[in-house]
Tab-separated table of C-alpha atoms and ligand atoms in Angstrom:
chain	number	residue	atom	x	y	z
A	28	UNK	CA	92.111	152.154	92.825
A	29	UNK	CA	94.597	152.342	89.990
A	30	UNK	CA	94.025	153.926	86.617
A	31	UNK	CA	95.847	152.470	83.667
A	32	UNK	CA	96.412	154.608	80.629
A	33	UNK	CA	96.321	152.520	77.495
A	34	UNK	CA	94.619	152.162	74.168
A	35	UNK	CA	91.070	150.940	74.602
A	36	UNK	CA	88.015	149.876	72.789
A	37	UNK	CA	84.743	151.776	72.856
A	38	UNK	CA	82.700	152.781	69.864
A	39	UNK	CA	80.038	155.471	70.029
A	40	UNK	CA	77.864	153.317	67.829
A	41	UNK	CA	74.827	155.502	68.218
A	42	UNK	CA	76.502	158.035	65.995
A	43	UNK	CA	77.644	155.518	63.438
A	44	UNK	CA	74.443	153.592	63.002
A	45	UNK	CA	70.785	154.186	63.649
A	46	UNK	CA	67.517	152.444	63.213
A	47	UNK	CA	66.194	149.117	64.237
A	48	UNK	CA	67.704	145.709	64.629
A	49	UNK	CA	70.155	144.903	61.948
A	50	UNK	CA	72.238	141.846	62.245
A	51	UNK	CA	75.680	143.003	61.208
A	52	UNK	CA	78.311	140.582	62.328
A	53	UNK	CA	78.423	136.818	62.435
A	54	UNK	CA	79.823	135.030	65.434
A	55	UNK	CA	83.563	135.215	65.691
A	56	UNK	CA	85.347	132.252	67.162
A	57	UNK	CA	88.620	132.561	68.969
A	58	UNK	CA	90.091	129.522	70.612
A	59	UNK	CA	92.776	129.939	73.202
A	60	UNK	CA	95.228	127.069	73.410
A	61	UNK	CA	95.929	126.143	76.987
A	62	UNK	CA	98.254	123.476	78.431
A	63	UNK	CA	96.877	119.973	77.800
A	64	UNK	CA	95.869	119.380	81.409
A	65	UNK	CA	93.518	122.388	81.324
A	66	UNK	CA	90.084	122.068	79.744
A	67	UNK	CA	89.912	124.096	76.514
A	68	UNK	CA	88.551	127.596	76.805
A	69	UNK	CA	86.862	129.364	73.934
A	70	UNK	CA	85.792	132.944	73.460
A	71	UNK	CA	82.847	133.708	71.215
A	72	UNK	CA	81.754	137.168	70.239
A	73	UNK	CA	78.809	138.677	68.388
A	74	UNK	CA	77.743	142.224	67.587
A	75	UNK	CA	74.480	143.568	66.302
A	76	UNK	CA	72.532	146.778	66.232
A	77	UNK	CA	69.924	146.746	68.941
A	78	UNK	CA	68.099	149.621	70.661
A	79	UNK	CA	69.766	152.008	68.231
A	80	UNK	CA	73.225	151.088	69.393
A	81	UNK	CA	75.972	148.590	68.553
A	82	UNK	CA	75.699	145.830	71.139
A	83	UNK	CA	78.672	143.526	71.506
A	84	UNK	CA	78.593	140.354	73.584
A	85	UNK	CA	81.629	138.231	74.398
A	86	UNK	CA	81.514	134.967	76.316
A	87	UNK	CA	84.471	132.893	77.506
A	88	UNK	CA	84.247	129.364	78.801
A	89	UNK	CA	83.925	125.704	77.871
A	90	UNK	CA	83.276	125.300	74.126
A	91	UNK	CA	80.085	123.369	74.827
A	92	UNK	CA	78.530	126.240	76.771
A	93	UNK	CA	79.726	129.505	75.274
A	94	UNK	CA	77.733	129.415	72.060
A	95	UNK	CA	74.466	128.779	73.919
A	96	UNK	CA	75.257	131.537	76.425
A	97	UNK	CA	76.000	133.981	73.609
A	98	UNK	CA	72.735	133.109	71.906
A	99	UNK	CA	70.776	133.469	75.143
A	100	UNK	CA	72.348	136.879	75.745
A	101	UNK	CA	71.376	138.024	72.239
A	102	UNK	CA	67.860	136.627	72.711
A	103	UNK	CA	67.433	138.618	75.910
A	104	UNK	CA	68.503	141.787	74.125
A	105	UNK	CA	66.084	141.118	71.288
A	106	UNK	CA	63.292	140.549	73.781
A	107	UNK	CA	63.951	143.847	75.574
A	108	UNK	CA	64.085	145.597	72.208
A	109	UNK	CA	60.837	143.963	71.045
A	110	UNK	CA	59.537	145.609	74.199
A	111	UNK	CA	56.740	143.425	75.502
A	112	UNK	CA	55.737	146.361	77.729
A	113	UNK	CA	55.385	148.902	74.924
A	114	UNK	CA	51.712	148.196	74.559
A	115	UNK	CA	51.150	148.635	78.289
A	116	UNK	CA	53.001	151.969	78.245
A	117	UNK	CA	50.832	153.155	75.366
A	118	UNK	CA	47.653	152.113	77.190
A	119	UNK	CA	48.862	153.883	80.337
A	120	UNK	CA	49.570	157.070	78.353
A	121	UNK	CA	46.236	156.864	76.548
A	122	UNK	CA	44.451	156.881	79.933
A	123	UNK	CA	46.540	159.812	81.280
A	124	UNK	CA	44.424	162.403	83.063
A	125	UNK	CA	41.295	160.241	83.225
A	126	UNK	CA	42.001	158.815	86.690
A	127	UNK	CA	41.539	155.264	85.378
A	128	UNK	CA	44.028	152.577	86.394
A	129	UNK	CA	45.796	150.563	83.675
A	130	UNK	CA	46.949	147.015	84.298
A	131	UNK	CA	50.654	146.615	83.507
A	132	UNK	CA	53.056	143.639	83.480
A	133	UNK	CA	55.005	142.911	86.669
A	134	UNK	CA	58.316	143.720	84.909
A	135	UNK	CA	57.114	147.217	83.952
A	136	UNK	CA	55.689	147.715	87.440
A	137	UNK	CA	59.073	146.879	89.003
A	138	UNK	CA	60.881	149.158	86.551
A	139	UNK	CA	58.579	152.092	87.319
A	140	UNK	CA	58.815	151.434	91.066
A	141	UNK	CA	62.611	151.648	90.929
A	142	UNK	CA	62.403	154.747	88.730
A	143	UNK	CA	60.103	156.414	91.270
A	144	UNK	CA	62.579	155.632	94.051
A	145	UNK	CA	65.393	157.403	92.194
A	146	UNK	CA	63.030	160.258	91.260
A	147	UNK	CA	62.269	160.833	94.951
A	148	UNK	CA	65.907	160.526	96.001
A	149	UNK	CA	66.999	162.950	93.259
A	150	UNK	CA	64.143	165.405	93.894
A	151	UNK	CA	62.870	164.805	90.373
A	152	UNK	CA	66.186	165.331	88.556
A	153	UNK	CA	65.599	161.820	87.282
A	154	UNK	CA	61.990	161.570	86.123
A	155	UNK	CA	60.563	158.688	84.101
A	156	UNK	CA	57.529	160.900	83.287
A	157	UNK	CA	59.738	163.400	81.415
A	158	UNK	CA	58.490	161.951	78.093
A	159	UNK	CA	56.877	165.086	76.646
A	160	UNK	CA	60.032	167.080	77.373
A	161	UNK	CA	62.494	164.534	76.013
A	162	UNK	CA	60.341	164.162	72.873
A	163	UNK	CA	60.339	167.952	72.405
A	164	UNK	CA	64.137	168.006	72.618
A	165	UNK	CA	64.474	164.982	70.303
A	166	UNK	CA	62.493	166.939	67.695
A	167	UNK	CA	64.601	170.046	68.332
A	168	UNK	CA	67.768	168.028	67.798
A	169	UNK	CA	66.410	166.684	64.517
A	170	UNK	CA	65.556	170.242	63.408
A	171	UNK	CA	68.806	171.718	64.751
A	172	UNK	CA	66.919	174.549	66.469
A	173	UNK	CA	65.971	174.823	70.168
A	174	UNK	CA	62.241	174.971	71.013
A	175	UNK	CA	60.578	178.223	72.114
A	176	UNK	CA	60.269	178.986	75.840
A	177	UNK	CA	56.507	178.609	75.457
A	178	UNK	CA	56.887	175.130	73.943
A	179	UNK	CA	59.223	174.121	76.782
A	180	UNK	CA	56.744	175.436	79.383
A	181	UNK	CA	53.907	173.574	77.719
A	182	UNK	CA	55.840	170.295	77.592
A	183	UNK	CA	56.940	170.707	81.207
A	184	UNK	CA	53.330	171.032	82.357
A	185	UNK	CA	52.851	167.332	81.503
A	186	UNK	CA	55.844	166.179	83.570
A	187	UNK	CA	56.082	165.230	87.237
A	188	UNK	CA	56.834	161.891	88.874
A	189	UNK	CA	54.458	162.707	91.756
A	190	UNK	CA	51.648	162.357	89.207
A	191	UNK	CA	52.564	158.746	88.388
A	192	UNK	CA	50.773	156.392	90.764
A	193	UNK	CA	51.396	152.653	91.163
A	194	UNK	CA	49.454	150.003	93.049
A	195	UNK	CA	49.235	146.227	93.446
A	196	UNK	CA	46.055	144.428	94.365
A	197	UNK	CA	44.317	141.068	94.378
A	198	UNK	CA	41.374	140.866	92.014
A	199	UNK	CA	39.469	137.633	91.386
A	200	UNK	CA	42.291	135.611	92.905
A	201	UNK	CA	44.840	137.234	90.574
A	202	UNK	CA	47.612	139.588	91.634
A	203	UNK	CA	47.387	142.695	89.481
A	204	UNK	CA	49.872	145.490	88.915
A	205	UNK	CA	48.420	148.851	87.959
A	206	UNK	CA	49.512	152.390	87.190
A	207	UNK	CA	47.939	155.714	86.307
A	208	UNK	CA	49.184	159.100	85.097
A	209	UNK	CA	47.239	161.909	86.721
A	210	UNK	CA	47.952	164.724	84.241
A	211	UNK	CA	46.577	164.688	80.687
A	212	UNK	CA	49.269	164.304	78.024
A	213	UNK	CA	51.823	162.700	80.371
A	214	UNK	CA	54.322	160.373	78.713
A	215	UNK	CA	56.748	157.762	79.979
A	216	UNK	CA	60.391	157.745	78.803
A	217	UNK	CA	62.383	154.672	79.773
A	218	UNK	CA	65.423	155.750	77.750
A	219	UNK	CA	67.527	156.437	80.828
A	220	UNK	CA	67.144	152.927	82.266
A	221	UNK	CA	66.297	150.497	79.467
A	222	UNK	CA	69.899	149.593	78.648
A	223	UNK	CA	70.677	148.967	82.307
A	224	UNK	CA	67.536	146.851	82.470
A	225	UNK	CA	68.741	144.881	79.430
A	226	UNK	CA	72.066	144.224	81.169
A	227	UNK	CA	70.216	142.942	84.251
A	228	UNK	CA	68.289	140.559	81.997
A	229	UNK	CA	71.487	139.292	80.363
A	230	UNK	CA	73.167	138.920	83.698
A	231	UNK	CA	70.294	136.821	85.068
A	232	UNK	CA	70.703	134.517	82.079
A	233	UNK	CA	74.474	134.271	82.255
A	234	UNK	CA	74.557	133.731	85.974
A	235	UNK	CA	72.965	130.345	85.484
A	236	UNK	CA	75.791	129.123	83.277
A	237	UNK	CA	79.314	128.388	84.467
A	238	UNK	CA	81.138	130.980	82.384
A	239	UNK	CA	84.787	131.891	82.727
A	240	UNK	CA	83.999	135.462	81.860
A	241	UNK	CA	81.620	137.542	79.808
A	242	UNK	CA	81.223	141.081	78.587
A	243	UNK	CA	78.079	142.801	77.352
A	244	UNK	CA	78.723	146.209	75.843
A	245	UNK	CA	75.714	148.224	74.724
A	246	UNK	CA	77.321	151.003	72.733
A	247	UNK	CA	80.003	151.811	75.329
A	248	UNK	CA	77.524	153.646	77.576
A	249	UNK	CA	76.210	150.534	79.379
A	250	UNK	CA	78.610	147.669	80.035
A	251	UNK	CA	78.411	144.486	82.085
A	252	UNK	CA	81.639	142.659	82.951
A	253	UNK	CA	81.490	139.194	84.500
A	254	UNK	CA	84.618	137.345	85.625
A	255	UNK	CA	87.792	137.953	83.647
A	256	UNK	CA	88.996	138.297	80.089
A	257	UNK	CA	91.118	135.840	78.066
A	258	UNK	CA	94.288	137.164	79.697
A	259	UNK	CA	92.855	136.353	83.123
A	260	UNK	CA	92.547	140.047	83.896
A	261	UNK	CA	89.538	142.233	84.621
A	262	UNK	CA	87.757	143.458	81.508
A	263	UNK	CA	88.873	146.960	80.587
A	264	UNK	CA	86.605	149.833	79.722
A	265	UNK	CA	87.671	153.181	78.350
A	266	UNK	CA	86.158	156.354	79.774
A	267	UNK	CA	85.741	158.664	76.809
A	268	UNK	CA	86.916	162.242	76.872
A	269	UNK	CA	83.652	164.113	76.160
A	270	UNK	CA	85.700	166.992	74.752
A	271	UNK	CA	88.156	164.791	72.888
A	272	UNK	CA	89.118	165.216	69.251
A	273	UNK	CA	87.656	161.831	68.369
A	274	UNK	CA	85.373	159.252	69.895
A	275	UNK	CA	88.348	156.997	70.618
A	276	UNK	CA	90.009	159.642	72.777
A	277	UNK	CA	89.962	158.066	76.257
A	278	UNK	CA	90.725	159.839	79.519
A	279	UNK	CA	91.222	156.678	81.526
A	280	UNK	CA	90.704	152.954	81.526
A	281	UNK	CA	88.694	151.252	84.244
A	282	UNK	CA	88.855	147.576	85.199
A	283	UNK	CA	85.447	145.882	85.262
A	284	UNK	CA	84.955	142.574	87.033
A	285	UNK	CA	81.541	141.414	88.269
A	286	UNK	CA	80.463	145.003	87.845
A	287	UNK	CA	78.213	147.078	85.668
A	288	UNK	CA	78.998	150.507	84.219
A	289	UNK	CA	76.743	153.250	82.866
A	290	UNK	CA	77.790	156.535	81.327
A	291	UNK	CA	75.743	159.623	80.510
A	292	UNK	CA	77.368	162.377	78.496
A	293	UNK	CA	76.527	165.608	76.700
A	294	UNK	CA	78.573	164.356	73.727
A	295	UNK	CA	76.249	161.435	72.979
A	296	UNK	CA	73.304	163.206	71.388
A	297	UNK	CA	73.442	166.965	70.961
A	298	UNK	CA	73.332	169.859	68.536
A	299	UNK	CA	75.042	173.240	68.515
A	300	UNK	CA	72.969	176.376	68.024
A	301	UNK	CA	74.473	179.873	68.074
A	302	UNK	CA	77.570	178.509	69.795
A	303	UNK	CA	75.646	176.740	72.546
A	304	UNK	CA	75.430	172.981	73.103
A	305	UNK	CA	71.961	171.437	73.474
A	306	UNK	CA	72.186	167.822	74.644
A	307	UNK	CA	69.712	165.056	75.513
A	308	UNK	CA	69.890	165.076	79.325
A	309	UNK	CA	67.027	167.310	80.369
A	310	UNK	CA	66.526	168.951	83.760
A	311	UNK	CA	62.795	168.438	84.413
A	312	UNK	CA	62.768	171.477	86.734
A	313	UNK	CA	63.820	173.893	83.992
A	314	UNK	CA	62.752	171.942	80.909
A	315	UNK	CA	66.177	172.629	79.339
A	316	UNK	CA	69.313	170.491	78.947
A	317	UNK	CA	70.993	170.245	82.351
A	318	UNK	CA	73.688	172.871	82.746
A	319	UNK	CA	75.701	172.021	85.857
A	320	UNK	CA	79.257	172.097	84.545
A	321	UNK	CA	79.330	168.358	83.865
A	322	UNK	CA	80.067	166.843	80.465
A	323	UNK	CA	79.858	163.196	81.506
A	324	UNK	CA	79.117	160.966	84.453
A	325	UNK	CA	80.077	157.300	84.711
A	326	UNK	CA	78.762	155.102	87.505
A	327	UNK	CA	80.207	151.655	88.265
A	328	UNK	CA	78.417	149.292	90.648
A	329	UNK	CA	79.279	145.789	91.871
A	330	UNK	CA	76.811	143.127	90.723
A	331	UNK	CA	76.390	141.868	94.263
A	332	UNK	CA	75.802	145.022	96.213
A	333	UNK	CA	76.620	145.438	99.863
A	334	UNK	CA	74.130	148.342	99.845
A	335	UNK	CA	70.323	148.184	99.783
A	336	UNK	CA	69.322	144.511	99.182
A	337	UNK	CA	66.194	145.691	97.333
A	338	UNK	CA	68.468	146.608	94.433
A	339	UNK	CA	70.100	143.166	94.115
A	340	UNK	CA	69.708	141.841	90.551
A	341	UNK	CA	68.927	145.375	89.359
A	342	UNK	CA	72.338	146.987	89.465
A	343	UNK	CA	72.326	147.632	85.712
A	344	UNK	CA	69.139	149.643	85.976
A	345	UNK	CA	70.423	151.405	89.082
A	346	UNK	CA	73.728	152.464	87.518
A	347	UNK	CA	71.882	153.603	84.383
A	348	UNK	CA	69.489	155.786	86.386
A	349	UNK	CA	72.222	157.098	88.658
A	350	UNK	CA	74.449	158.241	85.805
A	351	UNK	CA	71.560	160.259	84.353
A	352	UNK	CA	70.434	161.571	87.748
A	353	UNK	CA	73.931	162.651	88.802
A	354	UNK	CA	74.480	164.360	85.448
A	355	UNK	CA	71.285	166.385	85.871
A	356	UNK	CA	71.943	167.157	89.556
A	357	UNK	CA	75.538	168.294	89.050
A	358	UNK	CA	78.626	167.443	91.099
A	359	UNK	CA	77.515	168.497	94.597
A	360	UNK	CA	73.930	167.304	94.723
A	361	UNK	CA	74.938	164.302	92.606
A	362	UNK	CA	77.520	163.292	95.207
A	363	UNK	CA	74.855	163.586	97.913
A	364	UNK	CA	72.616	161.220	95.968
A	365	UNK	CA	75.507	158.755	95.612
A	366	UNK	CA	76.094	158.795	99.384
A	367	UNK	CA	73.108	156.443	99.675
A	368	UNK	CA	74.972	153.926	97.472
A	369	UNK	CA	78.433	153.623	99.043
A	370	UNK	CA	79.505	150.813	96.707
A	371	UNK	CA	79.028	153.075	93.663
A	372	UNK	CA	82.133	154.443	92.002
A	373	UNK	CA	81.472	157.635	90.048
A	374	UNK	CA	83.692	159.399	87.539
A	375	UNK	CA	82.566	162.927	86.766
A	376	UNK	CA	84.110	164.896	83.934
A	377	UNK	CA	83.592	168.643	83.684
A	378	UNK	CA	82.765	170.654	80.568
A	379	UNK	CA	86.475	171.577	80.463
A	380	UNK	CA	87.225	167.883	79.773
A	381	UNK	CA	88.905	167.393	83.162
A	382	UNK	CA	88.123	164.632	85.658
A	383	UNK	CA	86.625	166.205	88.796
B	46	AMP	P1	71.266	158.061	79.499
B	46	AMP	O1	72.044	158.182	78.226
B	46	AMP	O2	71.221	156.688	80.080
B	46	AMP	O3	71.689	159.056	80.512
B	46	AMP	O4	69.730	158.351	79.154
B	46	AMP	C1	69.370	159.434	78.373
B	46	AMP	C2	67.936	159.312	77.965
B	46	AMP	O5	67.096	159.405	79.108
B	46	AMP	C3	67.489	160.458	77.100
B	46	AMP	O6	67.709	160.180	75.767
B	46	AMP	C4	66.028	160.592	77.439
B	46	AMP	O7	65.292	159.629	76.725
B	46	AMP	C5	65.990	160.241	78.896
B	46	AMP	N1	66.128	161.386	79.806
B	46	AMP	C6	66.683	162.617	79.579
B	46	AMP	N2	66.637	163.380	80.683
B	46	AMP	C7	66.039	162.623	81.636
B	46	AMP	C8	65.702	162.854	83.004
B	46	AMP	N3	65.970	164.008	83.624
B	46	AMP	N4	65.105	161.840	83.689
B	46	AMP	C9	64.824	160.661	83.084
B	46	AMP	N5	65.114	160.388	81.797
B	46	AMP	C10	65.720	161.347	81.083
B	47	MG	MG1	71.164	156.316	82.080
């Protein structure tokens, strides 16, 4: 593998913008002039705020097809943001601790099943039931003050993937998907996989079209690269220096072709208190931000994996979960987790800003 050092794109949009969907940029049309014998190739691009981040989609191909593909990609993003499963998650949480099963959509069932797999493999370092804890730390970040030990202990008592149960069954000739949370007050947090899930959705849409190349960049931390860019080269993605002077300070540039990338870093959402950094990646075992010497983890996976076929079509979600899990586990245990996914390429950067 070769690293190229060059100026790159990559905007930590989460820090620049917040809030809900806000259409900010109209479609930009760039037409590349090719020799007459070649069919014309056009690149269209659109950016908008979605899921609290600046999402940028670029599609390259025949003029007839690119605009529709761009629109379909944006529609998929909007649909994930509108969150058809939100109601089901709320119903599931409302029934927490009662022992009652809640019917959930198949898409949410699949998402939770994959999350449980990574929770087991990571010994709970990745835990989709960490909702009470992550909410506590979100509030702490807003207040700029860490929570008390007692508050952390209390929140942690409502966390544990072993207490999330899933089942499928036939009822009245209908296949039903169901889930239940066994502890009162348990909450689901899909923050560590929703962007990867969105990329999987976009990819499924784009795969159907004959595109020359396409890039979906969800705030630089989740990126899908299909085919090649206008120069006929792999798409290029900058790996940010988490201890850099500015957000455009890149440590290296990675090529991305028919691959998906996810990054988790302690420089994304954090606050400083009495000289200590408190970030958003929480170790469910301690209840505190993970402290394993890592400042960022990037995981790149091929879209067509030679690994476990069960993960095919879900590589966005997998890379998203793995980057979070490896960050929380730290370099050694994180590497052991990655051993099960030999096609994964991981870039770990230490709190000293050096690539491990
Ligand atoms: P990411 O930036 O993809 O690593 O995801 C970070 C988000 O995942 C956080 O903002 C939380 O919502 C959630 N999260 C934090 N820690 C964990 C954890 N240990 N397991 C699962 N989700 C987590
Ligand atoms: Mg993630």
